Short mmCIF file of C-alpha atoms and ligand atoms in Angstrom, two decimals:
data_model
loop_
_atom_site.label_atom_id
_atom_site.label_comp_id
_atom_site.label_asym_id
_atom_site.label_seq_id
_atom_site.Cartn_x
_atom_site.Cartn_y
_atom_site.Cartn_z
CA MET A 1 24.67 7.70 18.20
CA THR A 2 21.44 6.58 19.86
CA ILE A 3 18.98 4.15 18.32
CA THR A 4 16.65 7.02 17.42
CA THR A 5 19.24 8.94 15.38
CA VAL A 6 20.38 7.70 12.01
CA ASP A 7 24.01 7.32 10.96
CA TYR A 8 24.42 9.07 7.60
CA ASP A 9 28.19 8.72 7.33
CA GLY A 10 28.42 5.56 5.23
CA LEU A 11 26.91 4.57 1.90
CA ILE A 12 23.83 3.16 3.65
CA PRO A 13 22.16 5.32 6.28
CA ASN A 14 21.13 3.17 9.23
CA ASN A 15 20.40 2.94 12.91
CA VAL A 16 21.45 -0.70 13.20
CA ALA A 17 25.17 -0.13 13.76
CA LEU A 18 26.07 -1.40 10.28
CA GLY A 19 29.57 -0.01 10.82
CA GLN A 20 30.15 -2.79 13.33
CA ASP A 21 28.61 -5.51 11.19
CA GLU A 22 31.12 -5.89 8.38
CA ARG A 23 29.47 -8.95 6.77
CA VAL A 24 26.03 -7.38 6.39
CA LYS A 25 27.46 -4.00 5.47
CA ARG A 26 29.43 -5.59 2.63
CA ALA A 27 26.42 -7.61 1.47
CA LEU A 28 24.24 -4.49 1.35
CA GLU A 29 26.94 -2.46 -0.39
CA LYS A 30 27.17 -5.21 -2.98
CA TRP A 31 23.40 -5.14 -3.48
CA HIS A 32 23.33 -1.32 -3.72
CA PRO A 33 24.42 -0.88 -7.40
CA GLY A 34 21.80 -3.38 -8.56
CA TYR A 35 19.19 -1.44 -6.63
CA ILE A 36 20.26 1.87 -8.21
CA ASN A 37 20.15 0.24 -11.65
CA TRP A 38 16.67 -1.03 -10.89
CA TRP A 39 15.60 2.45 -9.72
CA ASN A 40 17.01 4.08 -12.88
CA ASP A 41 15.36 1.48 -15.12
CA MET A 42 12.02 1.12 -13.34
CA GLY A 43 11.59 4.24 -11.15
CA PRO A 44 9.69 7.40 -12.21
CA GLU A 45 10.35 7.87 -15.91
CA GLY A 46 11.55 11.27 -17.07
CA PHE A 47 12.15 12.81 -13.63
CA GLN A 48 15.38 11.33 -12.39
CA GLU A 49 17.14 14.71 -12.77
CA ALA A 50 14.34 16.77 -11.21
CA LEU A 51 14.82 18.34 -7.79
CA VAL A 52 12.03 17.05 -5.58
CA TYR A 53 11.06 18.45 -2.18
CA LEU A 54 11.25 15.17 -0.27
CA ARG A 55 11.24 14.13 3.34
CA THR A 56 14.05 11.88 4.49
CA ALA A 57 14.08 10.07 7.81
CA VAL A 58 16.77 11.42 10.10
CA SER A 59 15.56 9.68 13.24
CA VAL A 60 13.07 7.01 14.23
CA ASP A 61 11.66 9.09 17.05
CA PRO A 62 7.96 9.48 16.21
CA LYS A 63 8.21 13.17 17.17
CA GLY A 64 10.20 14.87 14.43
CA TRP A 65 11.73 12.01 12.52
CA ALA A 66 11.95 13.58 9.08
CA LYS A 67 13.59 16.52 7.38
CA PHE A 68 12.52 18.08 4.09
CA ASP A 69 14.81 19.24 1.30
CA TYR A 70 15.25 19.26 -2.47
CA VAL A 71 16.76 15.96 -3.62
CA LYS A 72 17.32 14.29 -6.99
CA MET A 73 15.59 10.95 -6.55
CA PRO A 74 18.56 8.72 -7.44
CA ASP A 75 20.46 10.59 -4.66
CA TYR A 76 17.78 9.85 -2.05
CA ARG A 77 19.40 8.29 1.02
CA TRP A 78 17.70 4.92 1.15
CA GLY A 79 18.57 3.27 4.42
CA VAL A 80 17.87 0.72 7.10
CA LEU A 81 15.74 2.02 9.95
CA LEU A 82 14.29 0.03 12.80
CA ALA A 83 12.02 1.34 15.53
CA PRO A 84 13.74 1.31 18.93
CA ALA A 85 13.83 -2.04 20.72
CA GLN A 86 11.36 -2.45 23.57
CA GLU A 87 13.33 -3.78 26.47
CA GLY A 88 12.22 -7.19 27.69
CA ARG A 89 9.71 -7.59 24.85
CA LYS A 90 7.85 -10.92 24.94
CA ILE A 91 6.25 -12.91 22.14
CA PRO A 92 2.70 -11.60 22.31
CA PHE A 93 0.66 -14.52 20.90
CA GLY A 94 0.66 -18.14 19.73
CA ARG A 95 2.21 -21.18 21.32
CA HIS A 96 5.34 -19.28 22.45
CA LYS A 97 3.33 -16.48 24.04
CA GLY A 98 5.18 -14.95 26.98
CA GLU A 99 8.64 -16.24 25.95
CA PRO A 100 11.30 -13.60 25.18
CA ALA A 101 10.99 -12.23 21.63
CA TRP A 102 13.47 -13.83 19.22
CA GLN A 103 16.50 -11.77 18.21
CA GLU A 104 17.58 -14.48 15.73
CA VAL A 105 15.44 -16.54 13.36
CA PRO A 106 14.17 -19.67 15.10
CA GLY A 107 15.31 -22.59 12.93
CA GLU A 108 11.93 -24.32 12.81
CA TYR A 109 10.22 -21.18 11.43
CA ARG A 110 12.92 -20.10 9.05
CA ALA A 111 11.11 -21.01 5.81
CA MET A 112 7.85 -19.46 6.96
CA LEU A 113 9.53 -16.22 7.98
CA ARG A 114 11.55 -15.99 4.81
CA ARG A 115 8.43 -16.42 2.70
CA LEU A 116 6.59 -13.61 4.51
CA VAL A 117 9.57 -11.25 4.28
CA VAL A 118 9.99 -11.98 0.57
CA ILE A 119 6.28 -11.45 -0.19
CA GLN A 120 6.28 -8.19 1.75
CA GLY A 121 9.49 -7.09 0.00
CA ASP A 122 8.15 -7.97 -3.44
CA THR A 123 5.19 -5.59 -3.20
CA GLU A 124 7.37 -2.54 -2.58
CA PRO A 125 9.31 -2.34 -5.89
CA ALA A 126 6.20 -3.63 -7.65
CA SER A 127 4.24 -0.51 -6.74
CA VAL A 128 7.06 1.74 -7.98
CA GLU A 129 7.00 -0.13 -11.28
CA GLN A 130 3.23 0.22 -11.52
CA GLN A 131 3.42 3.98 -10.97
CA ARG A 132 6.38 4.58 -13.21
CA TYR A 133 4.71 6.65 -15.95
CA LEU A 134 2.34 8.72 -13.82
CA GLY A 135 4.70 11.69 -13.42
CA LYS A 136 4.13 12.73 -17.02
CA THR A 137 0.44 13.43 -16.40
CA ALA A 138 0.56 14.84 -12.87
CA PRO A 139 -2.32 17.23 -12.12
CA SER A 140 -0.02 19.57 -10.12
CA LEU A 141 3.50 19.90 -8.75
CA TYR A 142 2.08 19.14 -5.29
CA ASP A 143 0.73 15.79 -6.52
CA LEU A 144 3.88 15.07 -8.48
CA ARG A 145 5.91 15.50 -5.32
CA ASN A 146 3.58 13.24 -3.35
CA LEU A 147 3.87 10.52 -5.99
CA PHE A 148 7.66 10.67 -5.78
CA GLN A 149 7.61 10.68 -1.97
CA VAL A 150 5.54 7.51 -2.03
CA ASN A 151 7.88 5.98 -4.62
CA VAL A 152 11.14 6.66 -2.76
CA GLU A 153 9.62 5.34 0.46
CA GLU A 154 8.44 2.15 -1.21
CA GLY A 155 12.06 1.85 -2.33
CA ARG A 156 13.11 2.23 1.29
CA HIS A 157 10.66 -0.44 2.33
CA LEU A 158 12.37 -2.77 -0.10
CA TRP A 159 15.64 -1.93 1.69
CA ALA A 160 13.96 -2.74 4.99
CA MET A 161 13.09 -6.28 3.86
CA VAL A 162 16.42 -6.78 2.09
CA TYR A 163 18.26 -5.92 5.30
CA LEU A 164 16.35 -8.70 7.08
CA LEU A 165 17.13 -11.14 4.28
CA GLN A 166 20.84 -10.27 4.20
CA LYS A 167 21.30 -10.21 7.95
CA TYR A 168 19.26 -13.22 9.02
CA PHE A 169 18.87 -15.63 6.10
CA GLY A 170 22.39 -16.35 4.84
CA THR A 171 22.94 -17.47 1.26
CA ASP A 172 19.29 -17.98 0.43
CA GLY A 173 18.51 -14.52 1.84
CA ARG A 174 21.09 -13.09 -0.55
CA GLU A 175 19.53 -14.94 -3.46
CA GLU A 176 16.05 -13.72 -2.54
CA ALA A 177 17.39 -10.15 -2.33
CA GLU A 178 18.71 -10.50 -5.89
CA ALA A 179 15.44 -11.98 -7.12
CA LEU A 180 13.53 -9.00 -5.70
CA LEU A 181 15.37 -6.85 -8.25
CA GLN A 182 14.68 -9.28 -11.11
CA ARG A 183 10.89 -9.73 -11.00
CA ARG A 184 8.82 -7.08 -12.78
CA SER A 185 5.23 -5.98 -12.30
CA GLY A 186 3.05 -7.35 -15.10
CA ASP A 187 5.87 -9.30 -16.79
CA PRO A 188 4.43 -12.52 -18.25
CA ASP A 189 7.61 -14.50 -17.46
CA THR A 190 8.80 -12.95 -14.19
CA PRO A 191 5.77 -11.27 -12.59
CA ARG A 192 5.55 -9.90 -9.06
CA MET A 193 4.22 -12.41 -6.54
CA LEU A 194 0.74 -11.11 -5.67
CA GLY A 195 -2.03 -10.45 -8.20
CA ALA A 196 -2.84 -6.78 -7.52
CA PHE A 197 0.82 -5.86 -7.99
CA ASN A 198 0.74 -6.98 -11.59
CA GLU A 199 -2.16 -4.70 -12.52
CA LYS A 200 -1.63 -1.37 -14.25
CA THR A 201 -1.95 2.00 -12.51
CA PRO A 202 -2.86 3.83 -15.72
CA ASP A 203 -4.12 7.17 -14.40
CA TRP A 204 -4.14 9.39 -11.32
CA LEU A 205 -7.55 8.35 -10.08
CA SER A 206 -6.19 4.80 -10.04
CA PHE A 207 -3.10 6.04 -8.18
CA PHE A 208 -5.25 7.65 -5.49
CA MET A 209 -7.46 4.56 -5.25
CA PHE A 210 -4.37 2.35 -5.07
CA THR A 211 -2.84 4.41 -2.26
CA PHE A 212 -6.18 4.45 -0.46
CA PHE A 213 -7.05 0.76 -0.85
CA THR A 214 -3.85 -1.15 -1.57
CA ASP A 215 -1.49 0.82 0.66
CA ARG A 216 -4.09 0.21 3.36
CA ASP A 217 -3.58 -3.54 2.87
CA GLY A 218 0.08 -2.65 3.43
CA LYS A 219 -0.88 -1.01 6.69
CA MET A 220 -2.91 -4.04 7.85
CA GLN A 221 -0.22 -6.55 6.91
CA LEU A 222 2.53 -4.45 8.48
CA GLU A 223 0.48 -4.06 11.66
CA ALA A 224 0.11 -7.87 11.77
CA LEU A 225 3.85 -8.39 11.15
CA ALA A 226 4.74 -5.64 13.66
CA GLN A 227 3.31 -7.99 16.30
CA SER A 228 5.76 -10.71 15.31
CA GLY A 229 7.76 -12.61 17.91
CA PHE A 230 10.75 -12.19 15.57
CA ASP A 231 11.83 -8.85 16.98
CA PRO A 232 13.82 -7.43 14.03
CA LEU A 233 10.75 -7.91 11.79
CA SER A 234 8.52 -6.27 14.37
CA ARG A 235 10.82 -3.26 14.72
CA THR A 236 11.24 -2.90 10.96
CA CYS A 237 7.49 -2.93 10.38
CA ARG A 238 6.84 -0.50 13.18
CA PHE A 239 8.97 2.12 11.51
CA MET A 240 7.57 1.37 8.05
CA LEU A 241 4.11 2.13 9.41
CA THR A 242 5.23 5.66 10.25
CA GLU A 243 6.01 6.25 6.57
CA GLU A 244 2.96 4.35 5.33
CA ALA A 245 0.56 6.81 6.99
CA HIS A 246 1.48 9.47 4.43
CA HIS A 247 0.74 7.11 1.55
CA MET A 248 -2.81 6.58 2.74
CA PHE A 249 -3.15 10.31 3.33
CA VAL A 250 -2.23 10.82 -0.34
CA GLY A 251 -4.92 8.33 -1.37
CA GLU A 252 -7.67 9.51 0.88
CA THR A 253 -7.18 13.22 0.26
CA GLY A 254 -6.54 12.59 -3.45
CA VAL A 255 -9.93 10.95 -3.94
CA THR A 256 -11.55 13.59 -1.69
CA ARG A 257 -10.16 16.35 -3.90
CA VAL A 258 -11.38 14.60 -7.07
CA ILE A 259 -14.86 14.32 -5.53
CA GLN A 260 -14.73 17.92 -4.42
CA ALA A 261 -13.85 19.20 -7.90
CA THR A 262 -16.73 17.19 -9.34
CA CYS A 263 -19.26 18.42 -6.78
CA GLU A 264 -18.15 22.05 -7.10
CA ALA A 265 -18.39 21.94 -10.89
CA MET A 266 -21.84 20.32 -10.72
CA LYS A 267 -23.12 22.95 -8.31
CA LYS A 268 -21.68 25.81 -10.31
CA SER A 269 -23.35 24.68 -13.50
CA GLY A 270 -26.62 23.71 -11.81
CA ILE A 271 -26.41 19.95 -12.45
CA ASP A 272 -28.10 18.12 -9.58
CA ASP A 273 -28.35 14.63 -11.03
CA PRO A 274 -25.10 12.71 -10.39
CA ASN A 275 -26.14 10.20 -13.07
CA ASN A 276 -26.18 12.85 -15.78
CA ILE A 277 -22.78 11.55 -16.75
CA GLU A 278 -22.54 13.16 -20.15
CA ASP A 279 -23.11 16.72 -18.91
CA VAL A 280 -20.89 16.26 -15.86
CA ARG A 281 -18.04 15.06 -18.05
CA LYS A 282 -18.36 18.14 -20.25
CA LEU A 283 -17.28 20.15 -17.20
CA GLY A 284 -13.86 18.50 -17.27
CA VAL A 285 -14.42 16.55 -14.05
CA ILE A 286 -14.95 12.87 -13.28
CA ASP A 287 -18.58 11.88 -12.67
CA LEU A 288 -19.36 10.22 -9.33
CA PRO A 289 -20.58 6.89 -10.83
CA THR A 290 -17.20 6.46 -12.53
CA ILE A 291 -15.41 7.22 -9.25
CA GLN A 292 -17.58 4.50 -7.69
CA LYS A 293 -16.54 2.03 -10.41
CA LYS A 294 -12.87 2.78 -9.79
CA ALA A 295 -13.43 2.18 -6.08
CA ASN A 296 -15.14 -1.14 -6.90
CA LEU A 297 -12.14 -2.20 -8.97
CA HIS A 298 -9.41 -1.29 -6.51
CA PHE A 299 -11.27 -2.54 -3.44
CA SER A 300 -11.93 -5.94 -5.00
CA LEU A 301 -8.37 -6.33 -6.33
CA THR A 302 -7.04 -5.46 -2.88
CA LEU A 303 -9.29 -7.93 -1.05
CA ASP A 304 -7.50 -10.68 -2.97
CA LEU A 305 -4.30 -9.68 -1.16
CA PHE A 306 -5.67 -11.08 2.08
CA GLY A 307 -5.41 -14.63 0.68
CA ASN A 308 -7.96 -17.36 1.30
CA GLU A 309 -10.57 -16.82 3.99
CA ILE A 310 -9.64 -20.20 5.46
CA SER A 311 -5.87 -20.59 5.50
CA THR A 312 -3.53 -23.09 7.09
CA ASN A 313 -0.60 -20.77 6.31
CA ALA A 314 -2.20 -18.02 8.38
CA ALA A 315 -3.02 -20.43 11.22
CA ASN A 316 0.54 -21.77 11.27
CA ALA A 317 2.07 -18.29 11.23
CA PHE A 318 -0.05 -17.21 14.19
CA HIS A 319 0.46 -20.42 16.13
CA ALA A 320 4.21 -20.03 15.64
CA GLY A 321 4.19 -16.41 16.89
CA ILE A 322 5.33 -15.06 13.53
CA LYS A 323 2.34 -13.05 12.25
CA GLY A 324 -0.31 -11.68 14.62
CA ARG A 325 -3.65 -10.01 14.23
CA TYR A 326 -4.29 -6.34 13.57
CA ARG A 327 -3.13 -4.57 16.73
CA GLU A 328 -2.89 -7.85 18.63
CA ASP A 329 -1.56 -5.99 21.66
CA ARG A 330 -4.85 -4.13 22.07
CA LEU A 331 -7.07 -7.24 21.87
CA LYS A 332 -8.49 -8.78 24.99
CA ASP A 333 -8.47 -12.59 24.72
CA ASP A 334 -6.04 -15.43 25.32
CA HIS A 335 -3.95 -14.58 22.18
CA GLN A 336 -3.76 -18.29 21.38
CA LEU A 337 -7.18 -18.94 19.85
CA GLU A 338 -6.91 -22.73 20.14
CA ALA A 339 -10.61 -23.14 20.99
CA ALA A 340 -12.05 -19.93 19.56
CA ALA A 341 -14.35 -19.56 16.55
CA TYR A 342 -14.74 -16.73 14.04
CA PRO A 343 -17.58 -16.10 11.55
CA VAL A 344 -16.47 -16.46 7.95
CA LEU A 345 -18.43 -15.56 4.82
CA ARG A 346 -18.49 -18.69 2.71
CA LEU A 347 -20.20 -20.10 -0.32
CA VAL A 348 -22.54 -22.84 0.95
CA ASP A 349 -24.87 -24.65 -1.47
CA GLY A 350 -24.50 -21.78 -3.92
CA LYS A 351 -25.37 -19.15 -1.31
CA ILE A 352 -23.17 -16.64 0.52
CA GLN A 353 -23.49 -17.36 4.23
CA ASN A 354 -21.77 -16.66 7.52
CA VAL A 355 -20.33 -19.87 8.95
CA ASP A 356 -18.34 -20.24 12.17
CA ALA A 357 -14.81 -21.52 11.54
CA PRO A 358 -11.86 -22.18 13.87
CA ALA A 359 -10.48 -18.70 14.65
CA LEU A 360 -6.93 -19.81 13.84
CA SER A 361 -7.86 -20.83 10.31
CA ALA A 362 -9.92 -17.67 9.82
CA LEU A 363 -7.16 -15.15 10.48
CA ASN A 364 -7.00 -13.86 6.91
CA MET A 365 -10.76 -13.27 7.05
CA ARG A 366 -10.41 -11.45 10.34
CA LEU A 367 -7.68 -9.16 9.03
CA ARG A 368 -9.82 -8.51 5.98
CA ASP A 369 -12.77 -7.58 8.20
CA ASP A 370 -10.57 -5.11 10.08
CA TYR A 371 -9.44 -3.76 6.73
CA VAL A 372 -12.98 -3.24 5.44
CA ALA A 373 -13.88 -1.37 8.64
CA ASP A 374 -10.81 0.85 8.19
CA CYS A 375 -11.72 1.55 4.53
CA ASN A 376 -15.25 2.51 5.53
CA VAL A 377 -13.94 5.29 7.77
CA GLY A 378 -12.28 6.92 4.75
CA VAL A 379 -15.28 6.34 2.49
CA ALA A 380 -17.49 8.11 5.04
CA ARG A 381 -15.22 11.16 4.71
CA TRP A 382 -15.67 11.10 0.92
CA ASN A 383 -19.42 10.93 1.35
CA LYS A 384 -19.36 13.87 3.72
CA VAL A 385 -17.99 16.04 0.90
CA ILE A 386 -20.75 14.90 -1.46
CA ALA A 387 -23.42 15.53 1.20
CA GLU A 388 -22.02 18.99 1.94
CA HIS A 389 -22.71 19.88 -1.69
CA GLY A 390 -26.28 18.64 -1.36
CA ILE A 391 -25.79 15.97 -4.04
CA ASN A 392 -27.77 12.79 -3.68
CA PHE A 393 -25.06 10.14 -4.07
CA GLN A 394 -23.03 7.92 -1.80
CA ILE A 395 -19.89 5.96 -2.55
CA LYS A 396 -20.38 2.42 -1.23
CA LEU A 397 -17.91 -0.41 -0.92
CA PRO A 398 -19.10 -3.41 -2.94
CA SER A 399 -19.78 -6.81 -1.42
CA VAL A 400 -16.65 -8.79 -0.56
CA ALA A 401 -17.94 -11.42 -3.01
CA PHE A 402 -17.76 -8.98 -5.92
CA HIS A 403 -15.07 -9.47 -8.63
CA ARG A 404 -12.82 -11.82 -6.70
CA HIS A 405 -9.93 -13.95 -7.96
CA ILE A 406 -8.73 -15.52 -4.71
CA GLY A 407 -10.70 -17.33 -2.03
CA GLU A 408 -14.32 -18.41 -1.54
CA PHE A 409 -15.83 -16.22 -4.22
CA ALA A 410 -13.28 -16.66 -6.98
CA SER A 411 -15.48 -19.28 -8.61
CA ILE A 412 -18.64 -17.14 -8.85
CA ASN A 413 -19.76 -13.87 -10.38
CA ALA A 414 -21.45 -11.61 -7.86
CA ASP A 415 -22.77 -8.08 -8.34
CA VAL A 416 -21.82 -5.24 -6.01
CA ASP A 417 -24.61 -6.27 -3.59
CA GLY A 418 -23.37 -9.87 -3.48
CA VAL A 419 -26.15 -11.26 -5.69
CA ILE A 420 -24.80 -14.20 -7.67
CA LEU A 421 -25.01 -13.72 -11.45
CA SER A 422 -24.77 -16.16 -14.33
CA ASP A 423 -21.81 -15.77 -16.69
CA ALA A 424 -24.09 -14.20 -19.28
CA GLU A 425 -25.58 -11.70 -16.82
CA TRP A 426 -22.12 -10.82 -15.56
CA ALA A 427 -20.86 -10.21 -19.08
CA LYS A 428 -23.88 -8.01 -19.78
CA ARG A 429 -23.59 -5.96 -16.60
CA ARG A 430 -19.84 -5.87 -16.00
CA ALA A 431 -19.55 -2.30 -17.27
CA ASP A 432 -22.19 -1.19 -14.74
CA PHE A 433 -19.80 -2.16 -11.97
CA LEU A 434 -16.28 -1.76 -13.33
CA PRO A 435 -14.72 0.93 -15.54
CA SER A 436 -15.59 0.33 -19.21
CA ASP A 437 -13.29 1.18 -22.10
CA GLY A 438 -15.33 4.36 -22.54
CA ASP A 439 -14.78 5.32 -18.89
CA LYS A 440 -11.08 4.60 -19.19
CA ASN A 441 -10.78 6.67 -22.37
CA PHE A 442 -12.59 9.57 -20.74
CA ILE A 443 -10.32 9.54 -17.69
CA GLU A 444 -7.28 9.26 -19.92
CA SER A 445 -8.45 12.31 -21.89
CA LEU A 446 -8.27 14.34 -18.65
CA MET A 447 -4.73 13.25 -17.82
CA ARG A 448 -2.80 16.29 -18.98
CA PRO A 449 0.15 17.57 -16.95
CA GLN A 450 -0.16 20.77 -14.95
CA PHE A 451 3.34 21.77 -13.93
CA GLU A 452 2.84 25.44 -13.00
CA PRO A 453 3.14 26.12 -9.27
CA ASN A 454 -0.22 26.59 -7.54
CA LYS A 455 -2.20 25.38 -10.58
CA PHE A 456 -4.32 22.23 -10.63
CA ALA A 457 -5.94 20.20 -13.39
CA SER A 458 -9.68 20.84 -13.77
CA TRP A 459 -10.66 17.47 -12.28
CA ILE A 460 -8.99 17.89 -8.89
CA ALA A 461 -9.33 20.54 -6.16
CA PRO A 462 -6.25 22.05 -4.48
CA PRO A 463 -5.22 20.54 -1.13
CA LYS A 464 -6.25 22.25 2.10
CA VAL A 465 -2.66 22.65 3.29
CA GLY A 466 0.75 22.30 1.67
CA ILE A 467 3.39 19.72 2.46
CA ASP A 468 5.65 20.83 5.32
CA ASN A 469 3.28 23.84 5.64
CA LYS A 470 4.54 25.32 2.40
CA PRO A 471 2.40 28.00 0.75
CA GLY A 472 0.38 27.30 -2.41
CA GLU A 473 2.89 28.80 -4.86
CA PHE A 474 5.74 26.63 -3.54
CA GLU A 475 7.60 24.81 -6.31
CA TYR A 476 7.50 21.22 -4.99
CA VAL A 477 9.34 19.83 -7.98
CA LYS A 478 11.90 21.71 -10.05
CA ILE A 479 11.72 19.89 -13.34
CA ALA A 480 15.11 19.69 -15.02
N1 LIG B 1 -1.95 -13.46 -5.31
O1 LIG B 1 -3.09 -19.92 2.44
P1 LIG B 1 -3.34 -18.76 1.55
C1 LIG B 1 2.01 -3.61 0.79
C2 LIG B 1 -1.30 -17.80 -2.60
S1 LIG B 1 0.74 -4.74 0.60
C3 LIG B 1 -1.22 -14.55 -5.59
O2 LIG B 1 -4.64 -18.09 1.70
P2 LIG B 1 -1.73 -16.95 3.01
C4 LIG B 1 2.08 -2.51 -0.17
C5 LIG B 1 -0.47 -17.91 -1.34
O3 LIG B 1 0.78 -17.25 -1.48
C6 LIG B 1 1.03 -5.96 1.84
N2 LIG B 1 -1.15 -15.63 -4.79
O4 LIG B 1 -2.16 -17.73 1.73
C7 LIG B 1 0.94 -1.87 -0.64
C8 LIG B 1 -0.36 -19.38 -1.19
O5 LIG B 1 0.62 -19.88 -2.07
P3 LIG B 1 1.69 -20.97 -1.59
C9 LIG B 1 2.02 -7.04 1.44
C10 LIG B 1 -1.83 -15.60 -3.63
O6 LIG B 1 -0.29 -17.15 3.14
C11 LIG B 1 1.05 -0.85 -1.57
C12 LIG B 1 -1.68 -19.90 -1.69
O7 LIG B 1 -2.21 -18.85 -2.52
N3 LIG B 1 2.39 -7.89 2.54
O8 LIG B 1 2.79 -3.74 1.67
O9 LIG B 1 -2.58 -17.25 4.18
C13 LIG B 1 2.29 -0.46 -2.03
C14 LIG B 1 -2.61 -20.26 -0.57
O10 LIG B 1 -3.16 -19.09 0.00
C15 LIG B 1 -2.60 -14.50 -3.27
C16 LIG B 1 1.84 -9.11 2.78
O11 LIG B 1 1.02 -9.59 2.04
C17 LIG B 1 -2.65 -13.40 -4.16
N4 LIG B 1 -3.37 -12.30 -3.87
O12 LIG B 1 -2.10 -15.43 2.63
C18 LIG B 1 3.41 -1.09 -1.58
C19 LIG B 1 2.27 -9.79 4.05
N5 LIG B 1 -3.18 -14.78 -2.08
O13 LIG B 1 2.68 -20.23 -0.74
C20 LIG B 1 3.33 -2.11 -0.64
C21 LIG B 1 2.95 -11.10 3.82
C22 LIG B 1 -2.78 -16.00 -1.72
O14 LIG B 1 0.92 -21.99 -0.84
N6 LIG B 1 2.10 -12.08 3.17
N7 LIG B 1 -1.96 -16.50 -2.64
O15 LIG B 1 2.29 -21.43 -2.89
C23 LIG B 1 1.14 -12.82 3.79
O16 LIG B 1 0.90 -12.65 4.96
C24 LIG B 1 0.42 -13.91 3.03
O17 LIG B 1 1.32 -14.50 2.18
C25 LIG B 1 -0.81 -13.47 2.21
C26 LIG B 1 -1.51 -14.74 1.64
C27 LIG B 1 -1.74 -12.67 3.12
C28 LIG B 1 -0.43 -12.60 1.03
#
């Protein structure tokens, strides 16, 4: 077996030679039944017996790493997959820059590393829990399959973090691995760790927005952790990023197809005004202003996941060589940032202003800036579809001060342009910016399952190409 092929012989597929690591193998095998129980209790409801056309990783070679086949989800081969080691890899940033990458946890950074691994791990099952009921209202078998693909891979990402905990963090790693199966998204007593992962994903537009915006936070955070001087974390995250790309594809193309269905229906019925919400809704599609409100909601909830703009935790993690910047290896500076500054949007004397801060303390802000730029690339693609239909409307990301619960702007109300509002004004105008009960009810009224091959709900256009190049009529999910 080479590092790029995966050993499927044992209970836990892996490319980390688990067969020769009896202690970790036993620990993971002991954790396995609890995981399967969690999946059966909290995974996609009503579809555990369905045959789903899923991809499974058979290699970690970027060229041709996956194979597709029908699988019942509880039989999916969740495993431990690390990207190949880079020989002679050095710690790329921070005070240890240039030293050999760590193959074991450095004692002085143990608590910091454990915390980051646990937070990352916690988000993965959380998202499965949030998406648990969506299958019942899927707009097509194609979309149903994509939902389940995302779900099983988030499950695998939990395995990825649990492997690190079990292999490198001893008894407390084992306890953390157990606790990851105990917390529940939205539970008042045992919630998931980060805010956005306790929100509901009540409908498919939310699912697409979540995979566009929140999975993209996953991408940014994984890119930053892939730079880590702790080599096993770096290699784990590098392979997770390969899977993550599909999740963002699902989000970006999902929203594109919703927009396309709306624009096509408007054109066909001769409605030019995107703000003629009532008539657009009668066509069985989602009006563009409501799509904008959903984007406002998911973007702002996701920004909170970057933590405080000014953060000692982030500075310490970088200084220690544990968590880098987005694509650190492509940046051209000293990779230590001891004397550097970075502009941070802050609230100064009641006004939102750019203020220079020490670059080390501003690393969350910097990652968030990179994130916003990445989001804008996708939003431009959505707007292209609207423009192609000759409709005068543009989706716009709201100000980073809008609707925040963490960081500089948590204490104020700002509108989507960043204008600060009084509590009373905010209460009066909230429904102009965020989905109202009426908007939610309308979207919910559209959420009816469409389980016939090659058929799609009225509010979403078919995809341009099938998964694994399958033709339109392909039965992506055989519902039991
Ligand atoms: N909610 O110094 P600060 C993904 C806490 S998504 C609740 O600014 P830091 C995925 C913070 O913990 C990516 N609490 O924090 C996507 C701290 O508390 P303690 C997940 C929050 O560490 C879709 C205190 O406030 N991965 O993979 O600089 C589907 C002070 O804050 C929040 C990661 O996030 C919040 N939003 O930044 C599936 C990477 N924000 O410890 C999966 C690992 C802050 O002082 N995590 N707090 O009591 C990190 O790098 C950092 O922990 C954070 C926070 C960026 C999250």
